[in-house]
PDB file of C-alpha atoms in Angstrom:
ATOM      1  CA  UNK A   1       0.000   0.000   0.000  1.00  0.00           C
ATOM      2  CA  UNK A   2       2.985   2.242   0.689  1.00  0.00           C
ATOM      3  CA  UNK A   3       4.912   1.704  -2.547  1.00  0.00           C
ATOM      4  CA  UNK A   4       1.470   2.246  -4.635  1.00  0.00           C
ATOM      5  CA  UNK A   5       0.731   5.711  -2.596  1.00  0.00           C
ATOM      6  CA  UNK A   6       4.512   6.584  -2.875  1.00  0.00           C
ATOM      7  CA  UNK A   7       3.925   6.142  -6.484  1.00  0.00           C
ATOM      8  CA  UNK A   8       0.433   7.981  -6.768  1.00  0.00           C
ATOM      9  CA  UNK A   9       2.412  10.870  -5.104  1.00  0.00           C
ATOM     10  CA  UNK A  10       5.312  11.349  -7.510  1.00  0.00           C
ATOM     11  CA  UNK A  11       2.742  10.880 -10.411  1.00  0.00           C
ATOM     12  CA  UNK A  12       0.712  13.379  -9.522  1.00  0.00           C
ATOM     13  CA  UNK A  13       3.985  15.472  -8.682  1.00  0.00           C
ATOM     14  CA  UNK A  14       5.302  15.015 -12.430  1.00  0.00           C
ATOM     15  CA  UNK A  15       2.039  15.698 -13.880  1.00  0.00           C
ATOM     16  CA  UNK A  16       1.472  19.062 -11.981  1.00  0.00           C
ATOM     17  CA  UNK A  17       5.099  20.033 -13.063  1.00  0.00           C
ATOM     18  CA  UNK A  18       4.012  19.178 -16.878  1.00  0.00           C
ATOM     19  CA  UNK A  19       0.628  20.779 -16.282  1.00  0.00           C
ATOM     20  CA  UNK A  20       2.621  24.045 -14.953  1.00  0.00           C
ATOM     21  CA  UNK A  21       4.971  24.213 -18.337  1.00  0.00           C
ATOM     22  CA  UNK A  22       2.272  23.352 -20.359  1.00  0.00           C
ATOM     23  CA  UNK A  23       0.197  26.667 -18.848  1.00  0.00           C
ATOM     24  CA  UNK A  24       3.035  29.002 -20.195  1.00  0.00           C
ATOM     25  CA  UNK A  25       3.180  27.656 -23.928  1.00  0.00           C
ATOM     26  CA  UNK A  26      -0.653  27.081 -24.687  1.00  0.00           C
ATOM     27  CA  UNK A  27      -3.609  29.813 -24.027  1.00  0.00           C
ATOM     28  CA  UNK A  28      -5.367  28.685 -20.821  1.00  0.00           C
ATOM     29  CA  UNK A  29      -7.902  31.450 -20.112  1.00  0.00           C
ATOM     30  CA  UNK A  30     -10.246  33.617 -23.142  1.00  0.00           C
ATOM     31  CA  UNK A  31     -10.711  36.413 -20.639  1.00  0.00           C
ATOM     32  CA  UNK A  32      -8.265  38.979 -20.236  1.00  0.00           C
ATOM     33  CA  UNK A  33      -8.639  42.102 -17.732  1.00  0.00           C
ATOM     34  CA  UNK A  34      -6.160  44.988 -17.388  1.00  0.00           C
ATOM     35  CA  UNK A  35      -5.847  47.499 -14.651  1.00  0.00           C
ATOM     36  CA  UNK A  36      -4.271  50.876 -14.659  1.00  0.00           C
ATOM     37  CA  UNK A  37      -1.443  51.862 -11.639  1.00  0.00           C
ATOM     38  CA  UNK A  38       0.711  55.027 -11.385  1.00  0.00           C
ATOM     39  CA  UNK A  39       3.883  53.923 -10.440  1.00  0.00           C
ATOM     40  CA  UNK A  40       5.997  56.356 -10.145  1.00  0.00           C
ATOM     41  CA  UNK A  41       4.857  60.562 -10.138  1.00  0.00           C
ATOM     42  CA  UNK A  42       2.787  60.245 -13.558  1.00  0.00           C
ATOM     43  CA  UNK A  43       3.980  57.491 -15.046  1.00  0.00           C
ATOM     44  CA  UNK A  44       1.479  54.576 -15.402  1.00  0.00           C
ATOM     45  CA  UNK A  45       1.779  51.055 -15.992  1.00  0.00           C
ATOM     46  CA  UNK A  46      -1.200  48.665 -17.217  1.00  0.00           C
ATOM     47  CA  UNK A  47      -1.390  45.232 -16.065  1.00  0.00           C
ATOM     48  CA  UNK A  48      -2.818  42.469 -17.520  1.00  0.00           C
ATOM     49  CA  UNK A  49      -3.646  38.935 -15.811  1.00  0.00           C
ATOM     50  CA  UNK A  50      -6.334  36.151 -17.386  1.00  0.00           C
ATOM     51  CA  UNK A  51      -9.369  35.571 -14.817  1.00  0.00           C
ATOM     52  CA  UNK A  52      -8.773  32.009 -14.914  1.00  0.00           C
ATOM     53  CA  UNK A  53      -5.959  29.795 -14.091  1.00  0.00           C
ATOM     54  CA  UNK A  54      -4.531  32.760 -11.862  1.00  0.00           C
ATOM     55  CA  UNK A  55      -0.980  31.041 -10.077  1.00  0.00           C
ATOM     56  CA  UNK A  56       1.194  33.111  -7.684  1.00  0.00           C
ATOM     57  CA  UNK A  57       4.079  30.884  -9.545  1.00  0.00           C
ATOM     58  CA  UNK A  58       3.444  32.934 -13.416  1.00  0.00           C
ATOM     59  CA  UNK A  59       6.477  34.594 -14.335  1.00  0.00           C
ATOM     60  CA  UNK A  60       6.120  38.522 -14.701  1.00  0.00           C
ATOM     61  CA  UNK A  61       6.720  40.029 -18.220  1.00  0.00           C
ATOM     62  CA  UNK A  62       7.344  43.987 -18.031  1.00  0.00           C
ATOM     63  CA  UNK A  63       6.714  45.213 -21.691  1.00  0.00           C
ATOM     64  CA  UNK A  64       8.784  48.566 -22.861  1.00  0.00           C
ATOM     65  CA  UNK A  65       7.145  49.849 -25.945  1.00  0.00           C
ATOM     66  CA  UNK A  66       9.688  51.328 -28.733  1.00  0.00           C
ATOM     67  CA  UNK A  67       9.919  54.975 -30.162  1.00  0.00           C
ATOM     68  CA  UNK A  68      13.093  56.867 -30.564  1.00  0.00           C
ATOM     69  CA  UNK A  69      12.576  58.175 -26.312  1.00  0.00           C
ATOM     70  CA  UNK A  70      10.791  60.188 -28.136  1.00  0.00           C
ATOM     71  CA  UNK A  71       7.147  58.706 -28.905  1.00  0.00           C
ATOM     72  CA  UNK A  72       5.483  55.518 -28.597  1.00  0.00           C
ATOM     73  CA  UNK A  73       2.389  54.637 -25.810  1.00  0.00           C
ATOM     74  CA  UNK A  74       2.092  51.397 -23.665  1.00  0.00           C
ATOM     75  CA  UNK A  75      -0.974  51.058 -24.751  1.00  0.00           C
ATOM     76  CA  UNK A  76      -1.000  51.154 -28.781  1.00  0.00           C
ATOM     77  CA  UNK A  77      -2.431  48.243 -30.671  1.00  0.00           C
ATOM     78  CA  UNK A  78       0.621  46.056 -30.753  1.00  0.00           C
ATOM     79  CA  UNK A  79       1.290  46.278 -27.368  1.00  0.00           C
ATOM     80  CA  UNK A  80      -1.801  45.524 -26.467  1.00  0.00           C
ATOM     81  CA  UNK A  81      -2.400  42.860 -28.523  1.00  0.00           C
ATOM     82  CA  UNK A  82       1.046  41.660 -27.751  1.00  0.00           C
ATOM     83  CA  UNK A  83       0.149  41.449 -23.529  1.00  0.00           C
ATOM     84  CA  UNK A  84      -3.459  40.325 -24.258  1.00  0.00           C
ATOM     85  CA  UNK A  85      -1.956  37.255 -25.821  1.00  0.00           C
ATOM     86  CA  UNK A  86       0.446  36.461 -23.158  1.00  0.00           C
ATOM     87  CA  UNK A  87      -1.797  36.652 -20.570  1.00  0.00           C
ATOM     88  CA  UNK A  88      -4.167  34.384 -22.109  1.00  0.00           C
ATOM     89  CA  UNK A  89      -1.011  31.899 -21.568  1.00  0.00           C
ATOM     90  CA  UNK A  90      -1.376  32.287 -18.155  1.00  0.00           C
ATOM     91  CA  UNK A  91       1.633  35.093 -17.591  1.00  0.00           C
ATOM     92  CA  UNK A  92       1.198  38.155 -15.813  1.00  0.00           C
ATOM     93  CA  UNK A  93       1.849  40.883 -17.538  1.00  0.00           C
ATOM     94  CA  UNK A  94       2.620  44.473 -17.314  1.00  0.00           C
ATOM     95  CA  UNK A  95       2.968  47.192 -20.496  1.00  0.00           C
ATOM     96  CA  UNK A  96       4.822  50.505 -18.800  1.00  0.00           C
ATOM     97  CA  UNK A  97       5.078  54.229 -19.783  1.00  0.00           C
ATOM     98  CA  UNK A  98       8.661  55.890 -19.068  1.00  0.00           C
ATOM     99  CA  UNK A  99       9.933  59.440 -19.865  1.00  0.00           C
ATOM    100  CA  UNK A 100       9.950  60.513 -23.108  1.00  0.00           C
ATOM    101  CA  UNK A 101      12.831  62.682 -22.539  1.00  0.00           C
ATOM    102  CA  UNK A 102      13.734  63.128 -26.629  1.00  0.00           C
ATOM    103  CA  UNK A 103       9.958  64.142 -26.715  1.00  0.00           C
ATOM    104  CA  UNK A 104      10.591  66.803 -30.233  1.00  0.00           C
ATOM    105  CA  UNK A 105      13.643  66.378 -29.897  1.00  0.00           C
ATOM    106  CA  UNK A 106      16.772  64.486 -32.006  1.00  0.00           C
ATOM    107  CA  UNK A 107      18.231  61.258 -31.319  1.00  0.00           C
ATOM    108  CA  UNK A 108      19.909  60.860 -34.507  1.00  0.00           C
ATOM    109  CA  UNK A 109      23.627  61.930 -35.313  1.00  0.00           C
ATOM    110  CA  UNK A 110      23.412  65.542 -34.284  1.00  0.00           C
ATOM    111  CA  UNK A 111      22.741  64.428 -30.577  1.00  0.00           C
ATOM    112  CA  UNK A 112      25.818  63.794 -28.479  1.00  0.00           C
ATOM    113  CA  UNK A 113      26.985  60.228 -27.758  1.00  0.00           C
ATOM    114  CA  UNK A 114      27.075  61.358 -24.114  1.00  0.00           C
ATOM    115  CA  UNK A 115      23.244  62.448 -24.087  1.00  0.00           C
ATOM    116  CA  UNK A 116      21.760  58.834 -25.894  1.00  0.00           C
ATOM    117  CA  UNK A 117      23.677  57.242 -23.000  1.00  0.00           C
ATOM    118  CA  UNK A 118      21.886  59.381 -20.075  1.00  0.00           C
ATOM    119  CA  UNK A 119      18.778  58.712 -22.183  1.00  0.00           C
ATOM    120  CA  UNK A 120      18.983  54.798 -22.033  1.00  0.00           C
ATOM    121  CA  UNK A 121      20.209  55.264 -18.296  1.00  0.00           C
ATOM    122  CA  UNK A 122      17.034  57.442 -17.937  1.00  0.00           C
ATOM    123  CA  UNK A 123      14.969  54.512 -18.617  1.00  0.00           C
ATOM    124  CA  UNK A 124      16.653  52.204 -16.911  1.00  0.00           C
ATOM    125  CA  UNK A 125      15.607  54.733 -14.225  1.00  0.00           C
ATOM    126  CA  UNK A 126      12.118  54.245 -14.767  1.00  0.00           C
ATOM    127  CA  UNK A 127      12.221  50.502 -15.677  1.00  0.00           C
ATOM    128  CA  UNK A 128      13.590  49.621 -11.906  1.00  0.00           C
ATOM    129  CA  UNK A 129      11.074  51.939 -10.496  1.00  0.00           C
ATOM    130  CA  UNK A 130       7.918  50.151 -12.094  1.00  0.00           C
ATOM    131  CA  UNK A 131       9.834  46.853 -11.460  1.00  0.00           C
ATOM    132  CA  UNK A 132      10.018  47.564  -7.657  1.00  0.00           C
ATOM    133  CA  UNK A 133       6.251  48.753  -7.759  1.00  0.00           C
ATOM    134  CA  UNK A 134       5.054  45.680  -9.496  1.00  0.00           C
ATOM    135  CA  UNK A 135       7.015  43.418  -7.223  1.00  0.00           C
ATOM    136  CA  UNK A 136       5.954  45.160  -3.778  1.00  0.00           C
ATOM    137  CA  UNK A 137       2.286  43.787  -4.926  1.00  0.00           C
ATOM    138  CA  UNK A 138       3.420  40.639  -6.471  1.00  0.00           C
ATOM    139  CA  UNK A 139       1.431  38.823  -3.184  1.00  0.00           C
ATOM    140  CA  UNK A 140      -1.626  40.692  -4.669  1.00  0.00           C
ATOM    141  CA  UNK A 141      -1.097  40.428  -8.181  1.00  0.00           C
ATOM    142  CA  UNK A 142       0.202  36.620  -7.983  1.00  0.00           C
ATOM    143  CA  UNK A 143       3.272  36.194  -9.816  1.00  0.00           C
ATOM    144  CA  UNK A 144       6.537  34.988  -8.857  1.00  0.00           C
ATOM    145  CA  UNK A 145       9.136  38.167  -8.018  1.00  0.00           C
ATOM    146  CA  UNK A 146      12.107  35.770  -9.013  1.00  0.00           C
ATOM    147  CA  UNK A 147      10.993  35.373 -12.342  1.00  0.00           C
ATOM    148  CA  UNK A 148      10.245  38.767 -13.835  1.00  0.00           C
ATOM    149  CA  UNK A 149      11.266  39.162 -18.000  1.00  0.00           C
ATOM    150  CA  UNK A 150      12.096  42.813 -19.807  1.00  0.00           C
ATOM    151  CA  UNK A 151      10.535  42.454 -23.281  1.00  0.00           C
ATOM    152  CA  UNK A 152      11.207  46.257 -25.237  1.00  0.00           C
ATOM    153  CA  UNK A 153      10.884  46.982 -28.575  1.00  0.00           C
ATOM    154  CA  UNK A 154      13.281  49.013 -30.255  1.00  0.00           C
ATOM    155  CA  UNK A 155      14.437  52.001 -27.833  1.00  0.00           C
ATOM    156  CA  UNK A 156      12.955  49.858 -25.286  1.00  0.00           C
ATOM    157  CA  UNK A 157      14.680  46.688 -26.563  1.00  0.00           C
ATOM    158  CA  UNK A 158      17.793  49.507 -25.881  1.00  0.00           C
ATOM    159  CA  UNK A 159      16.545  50.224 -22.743  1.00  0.00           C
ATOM    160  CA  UNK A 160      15.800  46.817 -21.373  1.00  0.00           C
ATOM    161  CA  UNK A 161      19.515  45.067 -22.634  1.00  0.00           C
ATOM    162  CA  UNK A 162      20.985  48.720 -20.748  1.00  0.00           C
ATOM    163  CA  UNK A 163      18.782  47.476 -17.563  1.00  0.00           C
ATOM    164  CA  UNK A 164      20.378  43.358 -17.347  1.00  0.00           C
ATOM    165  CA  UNK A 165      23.525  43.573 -19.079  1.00  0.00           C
ATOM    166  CA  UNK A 166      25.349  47.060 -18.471  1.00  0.00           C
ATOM    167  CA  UNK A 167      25.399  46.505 -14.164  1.00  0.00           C
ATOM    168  CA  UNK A 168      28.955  47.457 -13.190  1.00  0.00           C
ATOM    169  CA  UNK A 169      29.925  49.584 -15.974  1.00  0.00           C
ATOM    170  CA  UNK A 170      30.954  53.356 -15.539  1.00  0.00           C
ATOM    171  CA  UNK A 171      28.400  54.119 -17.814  1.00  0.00           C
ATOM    172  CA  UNK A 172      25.711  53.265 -15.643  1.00  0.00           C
ATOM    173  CA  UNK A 173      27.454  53.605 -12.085  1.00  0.00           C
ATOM    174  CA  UNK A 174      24.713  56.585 -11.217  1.00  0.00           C
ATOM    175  CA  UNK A 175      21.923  54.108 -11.373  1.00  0.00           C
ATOM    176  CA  UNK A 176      20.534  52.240  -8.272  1.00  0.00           C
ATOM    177  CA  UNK A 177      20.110  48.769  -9.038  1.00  0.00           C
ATOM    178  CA  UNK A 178      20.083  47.782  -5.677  1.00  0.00           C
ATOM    179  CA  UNK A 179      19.811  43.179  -5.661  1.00  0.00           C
ATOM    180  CA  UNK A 180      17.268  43.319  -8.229  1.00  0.00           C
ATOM    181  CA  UNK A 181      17.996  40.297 -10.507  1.00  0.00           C
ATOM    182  CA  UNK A 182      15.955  39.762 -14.062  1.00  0.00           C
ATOM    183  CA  UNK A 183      15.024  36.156 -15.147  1.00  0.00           C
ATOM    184  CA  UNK A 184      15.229  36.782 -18.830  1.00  0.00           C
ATOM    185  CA  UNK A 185      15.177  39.191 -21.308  1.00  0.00           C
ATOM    186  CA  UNK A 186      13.374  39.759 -24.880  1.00  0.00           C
ATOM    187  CA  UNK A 187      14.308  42.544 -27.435  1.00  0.00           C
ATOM    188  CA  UNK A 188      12.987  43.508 -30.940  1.00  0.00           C
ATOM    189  CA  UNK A 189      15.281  45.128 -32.916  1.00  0.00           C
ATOM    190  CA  UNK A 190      17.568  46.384 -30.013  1.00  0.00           C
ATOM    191  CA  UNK A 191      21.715  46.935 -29.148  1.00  0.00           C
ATOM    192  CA  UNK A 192      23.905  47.110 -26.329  1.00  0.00           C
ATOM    193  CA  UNK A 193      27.044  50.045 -26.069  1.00  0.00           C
ATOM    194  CA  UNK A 194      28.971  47.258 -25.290  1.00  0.00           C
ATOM    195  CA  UNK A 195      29.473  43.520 -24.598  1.00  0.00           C
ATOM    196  CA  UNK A 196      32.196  43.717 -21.740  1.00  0.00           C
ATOM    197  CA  UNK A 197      29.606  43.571 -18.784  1.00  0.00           C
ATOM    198  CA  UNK A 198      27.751  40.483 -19.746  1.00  0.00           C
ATOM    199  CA  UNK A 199      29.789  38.049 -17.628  1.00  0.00           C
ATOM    200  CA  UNK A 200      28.746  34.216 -16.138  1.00  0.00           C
ATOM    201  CA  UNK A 201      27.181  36.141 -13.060  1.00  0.00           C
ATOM    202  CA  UNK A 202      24.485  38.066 -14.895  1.00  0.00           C
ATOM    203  CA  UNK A 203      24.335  35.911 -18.067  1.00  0.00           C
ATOM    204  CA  UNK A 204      19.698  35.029 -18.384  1.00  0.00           C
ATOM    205  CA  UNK A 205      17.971  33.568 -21.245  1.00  0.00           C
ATOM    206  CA  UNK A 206      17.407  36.013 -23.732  1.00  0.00           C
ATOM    207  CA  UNK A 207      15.481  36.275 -27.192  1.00  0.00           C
ATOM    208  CA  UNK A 208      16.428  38.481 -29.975  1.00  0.00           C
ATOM    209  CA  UNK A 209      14.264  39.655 -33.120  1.00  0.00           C
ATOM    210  CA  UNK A 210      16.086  41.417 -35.620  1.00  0.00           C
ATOM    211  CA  UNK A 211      17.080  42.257 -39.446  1.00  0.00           C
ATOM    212  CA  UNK A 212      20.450  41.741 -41.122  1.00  0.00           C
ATOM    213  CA  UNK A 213      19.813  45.111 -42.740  1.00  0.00           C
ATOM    214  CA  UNK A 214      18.783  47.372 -39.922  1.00  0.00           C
ATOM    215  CA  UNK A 215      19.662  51.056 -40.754  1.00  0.00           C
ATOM    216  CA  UNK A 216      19.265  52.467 -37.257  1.00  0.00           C
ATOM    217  CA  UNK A 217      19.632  49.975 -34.638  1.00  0.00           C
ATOM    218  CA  UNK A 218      22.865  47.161 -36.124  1.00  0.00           C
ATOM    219  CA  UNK A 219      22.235  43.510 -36.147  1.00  0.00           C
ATOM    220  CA  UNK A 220      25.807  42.791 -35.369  1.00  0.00           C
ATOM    221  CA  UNK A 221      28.195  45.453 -34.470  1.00  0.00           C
ATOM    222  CA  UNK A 222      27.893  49.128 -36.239  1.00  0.00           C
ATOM    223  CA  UNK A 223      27.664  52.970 -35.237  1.00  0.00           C
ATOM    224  CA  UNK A 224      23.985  54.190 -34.065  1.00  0.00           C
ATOM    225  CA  UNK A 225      22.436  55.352 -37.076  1.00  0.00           C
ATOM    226  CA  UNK A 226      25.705  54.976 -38.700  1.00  0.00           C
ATOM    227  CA  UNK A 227      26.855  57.633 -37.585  1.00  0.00           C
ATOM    228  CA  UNK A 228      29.578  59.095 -39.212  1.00  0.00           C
ATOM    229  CA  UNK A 229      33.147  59.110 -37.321  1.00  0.00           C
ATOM    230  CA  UNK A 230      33.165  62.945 -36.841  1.00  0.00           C
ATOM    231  CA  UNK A 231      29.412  63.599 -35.741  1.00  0.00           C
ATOM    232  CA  UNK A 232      27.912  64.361 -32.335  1.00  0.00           C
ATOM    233  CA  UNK A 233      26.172  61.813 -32.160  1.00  0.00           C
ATOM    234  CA  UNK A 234      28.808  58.697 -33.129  1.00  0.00           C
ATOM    235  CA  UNK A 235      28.348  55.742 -30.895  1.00  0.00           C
ATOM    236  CA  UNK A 236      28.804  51.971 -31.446  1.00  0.00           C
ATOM    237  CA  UNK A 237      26.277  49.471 -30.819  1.00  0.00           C
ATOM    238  CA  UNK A 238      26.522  45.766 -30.239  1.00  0.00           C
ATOM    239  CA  UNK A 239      23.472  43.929 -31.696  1.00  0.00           C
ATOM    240  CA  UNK A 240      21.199  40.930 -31.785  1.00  0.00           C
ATOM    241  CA  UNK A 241      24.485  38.796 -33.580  1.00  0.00           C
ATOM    242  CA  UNK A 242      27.111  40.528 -31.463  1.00  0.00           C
ATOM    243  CA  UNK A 243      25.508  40.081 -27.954  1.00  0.00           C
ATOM    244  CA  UNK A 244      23.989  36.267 -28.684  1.00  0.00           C
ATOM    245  CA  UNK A 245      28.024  35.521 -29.779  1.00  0.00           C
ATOM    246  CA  UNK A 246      29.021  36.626 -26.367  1.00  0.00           C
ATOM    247  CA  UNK A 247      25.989  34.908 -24.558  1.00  0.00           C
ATOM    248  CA  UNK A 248      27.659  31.647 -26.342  1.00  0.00           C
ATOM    249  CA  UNK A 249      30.921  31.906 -25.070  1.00  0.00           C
ATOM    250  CA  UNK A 250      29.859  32.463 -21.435  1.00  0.00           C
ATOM    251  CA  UNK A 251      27.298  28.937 -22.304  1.00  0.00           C
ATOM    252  CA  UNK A 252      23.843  31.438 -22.244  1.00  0.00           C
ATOM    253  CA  UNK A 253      20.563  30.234 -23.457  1.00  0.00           C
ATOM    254  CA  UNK A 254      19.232  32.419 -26.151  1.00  0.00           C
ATOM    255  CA  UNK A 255      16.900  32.136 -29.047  1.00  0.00           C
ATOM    256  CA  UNK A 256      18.278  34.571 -32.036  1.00  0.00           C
ATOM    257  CA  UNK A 257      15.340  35.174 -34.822  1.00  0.00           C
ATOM    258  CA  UNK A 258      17.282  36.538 -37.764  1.00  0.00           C
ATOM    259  CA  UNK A 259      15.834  38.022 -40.867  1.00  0.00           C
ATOM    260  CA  UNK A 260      18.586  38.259 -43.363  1.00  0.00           C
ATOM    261  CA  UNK A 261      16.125  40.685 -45.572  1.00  0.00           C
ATOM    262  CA  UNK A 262      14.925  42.733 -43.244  1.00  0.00           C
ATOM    263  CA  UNK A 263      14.941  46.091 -41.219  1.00  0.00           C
ATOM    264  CA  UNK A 264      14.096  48.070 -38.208  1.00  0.00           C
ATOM    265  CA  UNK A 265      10.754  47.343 -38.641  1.00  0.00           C
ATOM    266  CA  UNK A 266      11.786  44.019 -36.571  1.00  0.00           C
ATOM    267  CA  UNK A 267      10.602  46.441 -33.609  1.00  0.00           C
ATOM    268  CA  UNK A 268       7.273  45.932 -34.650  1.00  0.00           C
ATOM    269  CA  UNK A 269       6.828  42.385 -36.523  1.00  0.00           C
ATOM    270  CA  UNK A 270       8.068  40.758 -33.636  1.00  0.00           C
ATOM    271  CA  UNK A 271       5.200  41.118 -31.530  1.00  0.00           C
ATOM    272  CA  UNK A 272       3.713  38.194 -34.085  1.00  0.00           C
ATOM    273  CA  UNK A 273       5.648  35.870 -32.513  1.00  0.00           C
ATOM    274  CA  UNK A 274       4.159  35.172 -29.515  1.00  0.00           C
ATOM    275  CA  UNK A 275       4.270  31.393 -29.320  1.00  0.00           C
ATOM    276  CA  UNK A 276       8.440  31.119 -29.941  1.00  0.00           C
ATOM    277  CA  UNK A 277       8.521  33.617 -27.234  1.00  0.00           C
ATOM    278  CA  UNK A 278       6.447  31.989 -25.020  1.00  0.00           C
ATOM    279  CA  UNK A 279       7.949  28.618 -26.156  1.00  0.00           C
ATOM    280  CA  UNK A 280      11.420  29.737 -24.870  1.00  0.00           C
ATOM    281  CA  UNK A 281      10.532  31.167 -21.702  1.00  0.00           C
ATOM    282  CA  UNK A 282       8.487  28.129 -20.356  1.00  0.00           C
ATOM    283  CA  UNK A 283      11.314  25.659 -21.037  1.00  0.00           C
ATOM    284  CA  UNK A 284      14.173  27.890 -20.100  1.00  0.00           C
ATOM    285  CA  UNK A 285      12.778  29.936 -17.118  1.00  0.00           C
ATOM    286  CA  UNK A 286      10.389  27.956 -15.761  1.00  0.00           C
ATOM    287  CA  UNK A 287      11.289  24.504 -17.074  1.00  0.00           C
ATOM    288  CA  UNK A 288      15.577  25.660 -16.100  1.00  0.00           C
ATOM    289  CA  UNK A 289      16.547  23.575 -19.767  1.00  0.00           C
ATOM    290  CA  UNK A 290      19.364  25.096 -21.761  1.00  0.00           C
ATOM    291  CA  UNK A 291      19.024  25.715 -25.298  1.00  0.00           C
ATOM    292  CA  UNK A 292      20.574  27.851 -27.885  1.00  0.00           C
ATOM    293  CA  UNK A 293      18.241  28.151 -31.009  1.00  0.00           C
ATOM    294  CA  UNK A 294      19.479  30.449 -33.868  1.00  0.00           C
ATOM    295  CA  UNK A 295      15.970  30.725 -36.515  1.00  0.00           C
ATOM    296  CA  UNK A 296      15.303  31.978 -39.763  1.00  0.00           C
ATOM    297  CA  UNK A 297      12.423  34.634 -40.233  1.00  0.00           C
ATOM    298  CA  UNK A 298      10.854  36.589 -42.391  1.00  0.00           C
ATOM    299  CA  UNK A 299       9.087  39.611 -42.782  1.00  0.00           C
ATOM    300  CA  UNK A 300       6.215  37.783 -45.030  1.00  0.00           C
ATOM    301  CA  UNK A 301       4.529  36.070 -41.823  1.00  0.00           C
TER     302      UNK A 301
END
């Protein structure tokens, strides 16, 4: 009787673990509701969470919408679209507003190297803030506060790589990080300044969207905007190929989603891809498998 209720136990163990990775992959819930916070002065945040299927385990996606700093809402089509379906998957999940500090203004060549770097520090600013909002009601909210993903688009692909992967450079040594520790990262069309802080410490899955021939934002190492040499503005960025190289040497998982045709407008077409996305994050975050996935895609989908 024993052995056949020590076996009924670890049966029902394996299936709720299956069950649990299952929940993050397929849709689990049809109804979606999203609720409005100000998180920090008069900057807002919506958060979205299914009405079914609610688990204080979900991981916590934070979702930076794109825009030069200069444009861009957290609550335009694709980014709604894009949280709506990721909730239905059973994650929590939270679209955020930030400063728009280049708000009519330049962030092309004629704007100092010095000044795009205190403008992706800037929202690195305001990304920790809504992080440490969201997670002081993570009891409330249900989701697990060790497993919170950045997903930006564009400058907030920028912006979210700037948050995980440039702690302990002197370009960022202003900002209060304090222990806060990301579980994974996603970026559409985005670039570091550089590659020398990712290091086995703060190495997390990662996913990268992005085109061979992006003109603004390189897929493997280039200047911003391609810049010329002399210009105010000149400042070199290490891409989707560049960072996922470096994630390989340290033994990262990361999925890298290449189109060799295509552009910037990666930023957007990503937000199609919501199964690979949610595909990678349930087996490495919550499943803790290692993989390394390099994919062909296209702009045609």
């Amino acid at each position: 009787m024993k052995t056949n209720t020590l076996v009924l136990l670890v049966a029902l163990f394996l299936l709720s673990l299956q069950i649990e990775a299952q929940q993050y992959k397929d849709y689990v819930s049809d109804e979606v509701t999203s609720e409005t916070f100000t998180y920090s002065d008069t900057l807002n945040l919506d958060f979205y969470s299914s009405e079914e299927n609610i688990s204080s385990k979900r991981p916590l996606l934070i979702l930076v919408h794109g825009g030069g700093f200069s444009s861009g809402k957290r609550d335009n089509p694709l980014e709604k679209k894009f949280c709506i379906d990721m909730a239905r998957r059973g994650y929590a999940v939270a679209s955020m507003s930030y400063n728009l500090t280049r708000k009519g203004k330049s962030f092309g060549c004629d704007y100092s190297s010095a000044g795009k770097m205190e403008t992706f520090n800037s929202v690195t600013k305001d990304i920790l803030n809504a992080t440490s909002f969201l997670t002081d009601k993570a009891s409330t909210l249900n989701f697990n506060a060790n497993k919170i993903i950045l997903v930006g688009s564009s400058a907030g692909a920028e912006a979210v790589l700037n948050t995980v992967y440039m702690q302990g450079s002197p370009k960022t040594k202003d900002i209060p990080f304090g222990a806060v520790k990301y579980a994974g990262v996603v970026s559409f069309a985005g670039a570091l300044v550089s590659t020398d802080y990712i290091t086995e410490k703060n190495v997390i899955p990662s996913i990268f969207f992005h085109g061979k021939k992006d003109n603004l934002v390189p897929y493997y190492i280039a200047p911003h905007h391609y810049c010329k040499p002399t210009s105010p503005g000149f400042i070199t960025l290490f891409g989707a190929k560049a960072i996922t190289d470096k994630l390989n040497k340290l033994g990262g998982s990361y999925l890298l989603a290449t189109d060799p045709e295509g552009n910037h407008d990666w930023a957007n077409l990503a937000y199609n891809y919501t199964d690979e996305i949610a595909g990678f994050i349930s087996e490495t975050i919550v499943n803790k498998k290692h993989i390394v996935s390099n994919i062909q895609v296209s702009s045609k989908k």
